[in-house]
Coordinates of C-alpha atoms and ligand atoms in Angstrom, one line a residue:
M10 CA 0.1 -0.1 -0.1
R11 CA 0.9 3.5 -0.5
E12 CA 2.7 5.6 2.2
R13 CA 0.5 8.4 2.7
T14 CA 3.8 10.5 3.6
D15 CA 5.2 10.2 -0.2
V16 CA 5.4 13.5 -1.7
C17 CA 2.1 14.4 -3.7
G18 CA 1.3 17.1 -5.8
R19 CA -1.7 18.5 -7.5
F20 CA -2.6 20.7 -9.9
A21 CA -6.4 21.9 -9.1
P22 CA -8.1 24.0 -11.8
S23 CA -11.5 25.9 -12.3
P24 CA -12.9 24.7 -15.5
S25 CA -14.3 28.6 -16.1
G26 CA -12.7 29.0 -19.0
R27 CA -9.8 27.6 -21.7
M28 CA -6.5 27.4 -19.5
H29 CA -4.4 30.2 -20.3
L30 CA -0.6 31.2 -19.9
G31 CA -0.8 31.4 -16.1
N32 CA -2.8 28.6 -15.7
V33 CA -0.5 26.4 -17.1
F34 CA 2.3 28.2 -15.5
C35 CA 1.0 27.1 -12.1
A36 CA 0.4 23.3 -13.3
V37 CA 3.8 23.3 -14.5
L38 CA 5.6 24.2 -11.7
A39 CA 3.7 22.0 -9.5
W40 CA 4.5 19.3 -11.8
L41 CA 8.3 19.8 -11.6
S42 CA 8.1 20.4 -8.3
A43 CA 6.5 17.1 -7.0
R44 CA 8.3 14.9 -9.8
S45 CA 11.4 16.4 -9.4
R46 CA 10.9 14.8 -6.1
G47 CA 10.0 11.7 -7.6
G48 CA 6.4 12.4 -6.3
R49 CA 3.3 11.4 -7.5
F50 CA 0.8 13.8 -9.3
L51 CA -3.0 14.4 -9.5
L52 CA -5.2 16.1 -11.1
R53 CA -8.7 18.1 -9.3
I54 CA -11.1 19.3 -11.0
E55 CA -12.4 22.3 -9.2
D56 CA -16.0 23.0 -10.3
L57 CA -18.4 23.7 -7.0
D58 CA -20.0 26.8 -9.3
V59 CA -21.3 24.1 -11.6
R60 CA -23.1 27.4 -13.3
R61 CA -19.7 28.8 -14.4
C62 CA -17.6 25.6 -14.8
K63 CA -18.4 23.5 -17.9
P64 CA -17.5 19.5 -19.0
E65 CA -16.5 20.9 -21.6
H66 CA -13.7 23.0 -20.2
A67 CA -12.7 20.1 -17.7
R68 CA -12.3 17.8 -21.0
L69 CA -10.2 20.9 -23.4
L70 CA -7.8 21.3 -20.1
E71 CA -6.8 17.7 -19.5
E72 CA -6.2 17.6 -23.5
D73 CA -4.2 20.8 -23.1
L74 CA -2.6 19.3 -20.0
A75 CA -1.3 16.1 -22.1
W76 CA -0.4 18.3 -25.2
L77 CA 2.1 19.6 -22.8
G78 CA 3.5 16.5 -22.2
L79 CA 2.4 16.7 -18.3
D80 CA 0.8 13.5 -16.7
W81 CA -1.0 13.0 -13.3
D82 CA -1.3 9.3 -11.8
E83 CA -5.1 10.1 -10.2
G84 CA -8.2 12.5 -11.2
G85 CA -9.7 13.8 -13.9
R86 CA -11.4 11.5 -15.5
R87 CA -8.4 9.1 -15.2
G88 CA -10.2 8.3 -11.6
G89 CA -8.1 6.6 -9.3
P90 CA -7.8 5.5 -5.2
D91 CA -9.2 9.2 -3.6
G92 CA -12.2 10.1 -5.7
P93 CA -14.3 11.9 -6.2
Y94 CA -12.0 14.1 -8.2
F95 CA -14.6 16.4 -9.4
Q96 CA -15.7 18.7 -6.7
S97 CA -19.0 18.7 -8.1
E98 CA -19.4 15.1 -7.3
C99 CA -18.3 15.5 -3.3
S100 CA -21.0 17.6 -1.7
E101 CA -21.7 14.6 0.6
L102 CA -18.3 14.9 2.0
Y103 CA -18.1 18.2 2.6
A104 CA -21.7 18.3 3.8
Q105 CA -19.9 15.7 7.2
A106 CA -17.0 18.3 7.3
L107 CA -19.4 21.0 7.7
Q108 CA -21.3 19.0 10.6
M109 CA -17.4 18.1 12.4
L110 CA -16.8 21.7 12.5
K111 CA -20.2 22.9 14.0
E112 CA -19.4 20.5 16.5
H113 CA -15.3 22.5 17.4
A114 CA -16.9 25.9 16.5
R115 CA -19.3 28.1 15.9
V116 CA -21.0 28.0 13.0
Y117 CA -24.1 30.5 12.0
P118 CA -26.6 31.6 9.1
C119 CA -25.9 35.1 7.6
F120 CA -28.5 37.0 5.6
C121 CA -26.7 39.3 4.2
S122 CA -26.7 40.4 0.8
R123 CA -24.4 41.3 -1.2
A124 CA -24.8 45.1 -0.9
D125 CA -25.1 44.9 2.8
L126 CA -21.5 43.0 2.6
H127 CA -20.2 46.1 0.1
A128 CA -21.8 48.9 2.5
A129 CA -19.6 51.8 2.4
S130 CA -18.5 51.6 5.9
A131 CA -17.2 48.0 5.2
P132 CA -13.4 48.1 5.9
H133 CA -11.5 46.4 3.1
L134 CA -8.8 43.6 3.4
S135 CA -5.4 44.0 1.3
D136 CA -6.6 41.6 -1.3
G137 CA -9.8 43.5 -1.8
A138 CA -12.4 41.0 0.0
V139 CA -14.5 42.7 2.6
L140 CA -13.9 41.9 6.2
Y141 CA -17.1 40.8 7.5
G142 CA -18.4 43.0 10.2
G143 CA -20.5 40.2 12.2
R144 CA -23.5 41.2 11.8
C145 CA -25.4 38.2 11.9
A146 CA -23.3 36.8 14.3
R147 CA -25.0 38.8 16.5
L148 CA -28.5 37.7 15.6
S149 CA -31.0 36.1 18.5
P150 CA -32.4 32.7 17.2
A151 CA -35.5 33.9 16.7
E152 CA -34.6 36.6 14.7
A153 CA -32.4 33.8 12.5
D154 CA -35.6 31.6 12.4
A155 CA -37.9 34.8 11.1
L156 CA -35.0 35.6 8.5
R157 CA -34.9 31.9 7.6
R158 CA -38.6 32.4 6.7
R159 CA -37.7 34.7 3.7
R160 CA -34.0 33.4 2.1
A161 CA -31.9 30.6 2.7
P162 CA -28.6 31.4 4.3
A163 CA -25.5 31.1 3.9
L164 CA -23.1 29.8 6.4
R165 CA -20.3 31.2 8.0
I166 CA -17.6 29.7 10.7
A167 CA -16.5 32.5 13.7
V168 CA -12.9 33.0 13.7
P169 CA -10.6 33.4 16.8
E170 CA -8.7 36.2 17.7
E171 CA -5.8 34.4 16.7
S172 CA -2.8 34.3 14.5
V173 CA -2.4 31.9 11.9
S174 CA 1.5 31.5 10.9
F175 CA 3.1 29.0 8.2
T176 CA 6.6 29.0 6.5
D177 CA 5.9 28.9 2.5
G178 CA 8.2 26.6 1.1
H179 CA 9.1 29.6 -1.6
L180 CA 8.1 32.6 0.2
G181 CA 9.3 32.0 3.4
H182 CA 7.3 32.9 6.8
F183 CA 3.3 34.3 6.3
S184 CA 1.2 34.8 9.5
Q185 CA -2.4 36.1 9.3
N186 CA -4.7 37.4 12.6
L187 CA -7.8 35.8 11.1
A188 CA -10.0 38.0 13.0
R189 CA -8.4 41.3 12.1
E190 CA -7.5 40.2 8.6
C191 CA -9.8 37.4 7.4
G192 CA -13.0 37.9 9.5
D193 CA -15.7 34.7 10.2
F194 CA -15.6 33.0 6.7
I195 CA -18.1 31.4 4.7
L196 CA -18.5 27.8 4.4
R197 CA -21.6 26.8 2.2
R198 CA -23.4 29.9 0.2
S199 CA -26.6 31.2 0.5
D200 CA -27.6 28.3 -3.1
G201 CA -26.0 25.5 -1.2
I202 CA -22.6 26.0 -3.2
Y203 CA -19.8 24.7 -0.3
A204 CA -17.0 27.4 -0.2
Y205 CA -13.6 27.0 -1.8
Q206 CA -12.2 27.3 1.5
L207 CA -14.0 24.1 2.9
A208 CA -13.5 22.4 -0.2
V209 CA -9.8 22.6 -0.7
A210 CA -9.1 21.5 3.4
V211 CA -11.1 18.4 3.0
D212 CA -9.3 17.4 -0.3
D213 CA -5.9 18.0 -0.4
A214 CA -6.2 16.0 3.2
R215 CA -8.1 13.0 1.6
M216 CA -6.1 12.7 -1.6
G217 CA -2.9 12.7 0.5
V218 CA -1.8 16.0 -0.9
T219 CA 1.8 16.8 0.4
Q220 CA 2.6 19.7 -1.4
V221 CA 0.4 22.5 -2.7
V222 CA 1.7 24.7 -5.4
R223 CA -0.1 27.6 -6.4
G224 CA -0.6 31.5 -7.5
Q225 CA 0.4 34.5 -5.0
D226 CA -3.2 35.4 -5.1
L227 CA -4.1 32.5 -3.0
L228 CA -1.5 32.8 -0.4
S229 CA -4.0 35.0 2.0
S230 CA -6.8 31.7 1.7
T231 CA -3.8 29.5 3.1
P232 CA -4.3 30.5 6.9
R233 CA -7.7 29.6 6.5
Q234 CA -7.4 26.7 5.1
I235 CA -4.7 25.4 8.2
F236 CA -7.7 26.7 10.6
L237 CA -9.9 24.5 9.2
Q238 CA -7.3 22.0 8.8
R239 CA -7.1 22.2 12.3
L240 CA -10.5 21.8 13.4
L241 CA -11.1 18.7 11.3
G242 CA -8.0 17.3 12.6
L243 CA -6.3 17.1 8.9
P244 CA -2.6 17.4 8.2
T245 CA -1.0 20.7 6.8
P246 CA 0.7 20.0 3.6
E247 CA 3.9 22.0 2.8
Y248 CA 2.9 25.2 0.6
Y249 CA 4.8 26.9 -2.1
H250 CA 2.9 30.2 -3.7
L251 CA 4.1 31.4 -7.3
P252 CA 4.5 34.8 -8.5
L253 CA 1.9 36.0 -10.9
L254 CA 2.4 36.8 -14.6
V255 CA 2.1 40.5 -15.5
N256 CA 2.4 42.3 -18.4
A257 CA 5.0 45.3 -18.8
E258 CA 2.9 47.9 -17.0
G259 CA 2.4 45.0 -13.7
V260 CA -1.0 43.9 -15.0
R261 CA -1.6 40.5 -14.0
L262 CA -2.7 38.4 -17.0
S263 CA -5.9 38.0 -16.6
K264 CA -8.2 35.2 -18.9
R265 CA -9.7 37.3 -20.9
E266 CA -6.3 37.6 -22.9
K267 CA -7.6 35.9 -25.3
S268 CA -4.0 35.5 -27.4
L269 CA -2.5 33.8 -24.3
D270 CA -5.2 31.1 -24.0
M271 CA -4.2 27.7 -25.1
G272 CA -5.9 27.4 -27.9
A273 CA -4.1 30.1 -28.9
L274 CA -0.6 29.3 -27.7
R275 CA -0.9 25.8 -29.1
A276 CA -1.8 27.2 -32.3
R277 CA 1.9 29.5 -31.9
F278 CA 4.2 27.2 -30.2
T279 CA 5.4 23.7 -30.2
P280 CA 5.0 21.9 -27.0
A281 CA 8.4 22.4 -26.3
E282 CA 8.6 25.6 -27.4
L283 CA 5.7 26.4 -24.5
T284 CA 7.4 24.8 -21.9
G285 CA 11.2 26.2 -22.7
W286 CA 8.9 29.7 -22.3
L287 CA 7.7 28.2 -19.3
A288 CA 10.7 27.3 -17.8
F289 CA 12.6 30.4 -18.6
L290 CA 9.8 32.3 -17.0
A291 CA 10.2 30.3 -13.8
G292 CA 14.0 30.7 -13.9
Q293 CA 15.2 27.5 -14.5
Q294 CA 17.3 28.2 -18.0
P295 CA 18.4 31.5 -19.2
A296 CA 16.6 31.9 -22.2
P297 CA 13.5 31.0 -23.8
E298 CA 14.8 27.6 -25.4
P299 CA 12.5 25.0 -26.6
V300 CA 13.1 22.3 -23.9
P301 CA 10.7 19.0 -23.3
L302 CA 8.9 19.3 -19.9
R303 CA 10.2 15.4 -18.8
S304 CA 13.6 17.2 -19.2
L305 CA 13.2 19.5 -17.0
A306 CA 12.1 17.9 -13.7
A307 CA 15.7 16.6 -13.0
C308 CA 17.4 19.7 -12.5
F309 CA 14.2 21.8 -11.1
S310 CA 15.2 24.1 -8.2
W311 CA 12.9 26.1 -6.5
E312 CA 15.8 28.4 -5.5
K313 CA 15.7 29.4 -9.3
V314 CA 11.8 30.6 -9.3
P315 CA 11.5 34.2 -8.7
R316 CA 9.2 35.4 -5.7
R317 CA 8.0 38.8 -7.0
D318 CA 5.8 39.3 -9.9
I319 CA 7.0 37.9 -13.5
T320 CA 6.9 40.5 -16.4
V321 CA 6.2 38.1 -19.0
P322 CA 8.6 39.5 -22.2
A323 CA 6.7 41.7 -24.9
R324 CA 7.8 38.9 -27.2
L325 CA 5.8 36.0 -25.8
L326 CA 2.7 38.5 -25.5
N327 CA 3.3 40.0 -29.8
E328 CA 4.7 36.0 -30.9
A329 CA 0.8 35.2 -29.4
R330 CA -0.8 37.5 -30.5
A331 CA 0.5 37.6 -34.0
E332 CA -2.4 35.3 -35.5
Ligands
LIG28 N1 -9.2 25.9 -8.2 C1 -8.1 27.3 -7.7 C2 -8.3 28.0 -8.9 O1 -8.4 27.9 -10.1 C3 -7.2 26.8 -7.3 C4 -6.8 26.3 -5.9 C5 -6.6 25.9 -5.2 O2 -4.8 25.9 -6.0 O3 -5.6 25.6 -4.5 O4 -8.1 29.5 -8.9

């Protein structure tokens, strides 16, 4: 039987559109990090929001990864021993975790609308999110019951006035005071969809993931996931947060940039040319020379990966644009 402590990495995309350069960069680094240590690699499809995520995108995503030469041992349509690997099929598991959280922490219904949350007086956090003021935490049971008759509530977990710290494998020490920098957060939305924070904490543990490699935009989510892992008695994996890819103006490359989606990239580059560019952006080679993905694992080093935003050279953007 497999040892649960063996290195296991994962790529966990949300299939809300065709993958773009930023997603592929993350997939490749997660794969290199696991494979360079002889680890397993799995693909988890984070299609919690069934209205935004389409099976067609999940299918294309697998095809794009395979085109690149990126393989996985478990997950996606391939399945495996720790399935389901599609979050849309895991509601029962999240419901069990939610039940357990209710036994260890205060979970309360929240009736606030988007407008309530974004009221002018709401303090904004560094990532643009709003710090929840705790209005529904102060409702009496009778008030909550009355409101419940009018609309379905979201469920929030109350966080303590406590700092959660961890050492990121790439960025070093990171600490966040949950009450002041995050606030009580949502576990299940009012439409019944479980929150990413809960799903990811449950899934990384049940799949035996030992290292999480993802974009720095998720760095500030990590303390919430560690907080949930502790309440649920789950192990904490190693975290490596990647710099974001930006254009010359310092603006993050977005899914809207059609010239950098996999359809356009596949039309312009061979797999080795694209992995050559990605390896160059990740500091693994001095120039964007073509190189097949499988040759990169042997010499992969986290030390060489930049820690700050990576400016994608105009040449890559322009080559991709020059349809
Ligand atoms: N599904 C998330 C995304 O596509 C990534 C989650 C993670 O890596 O933890 O942004």
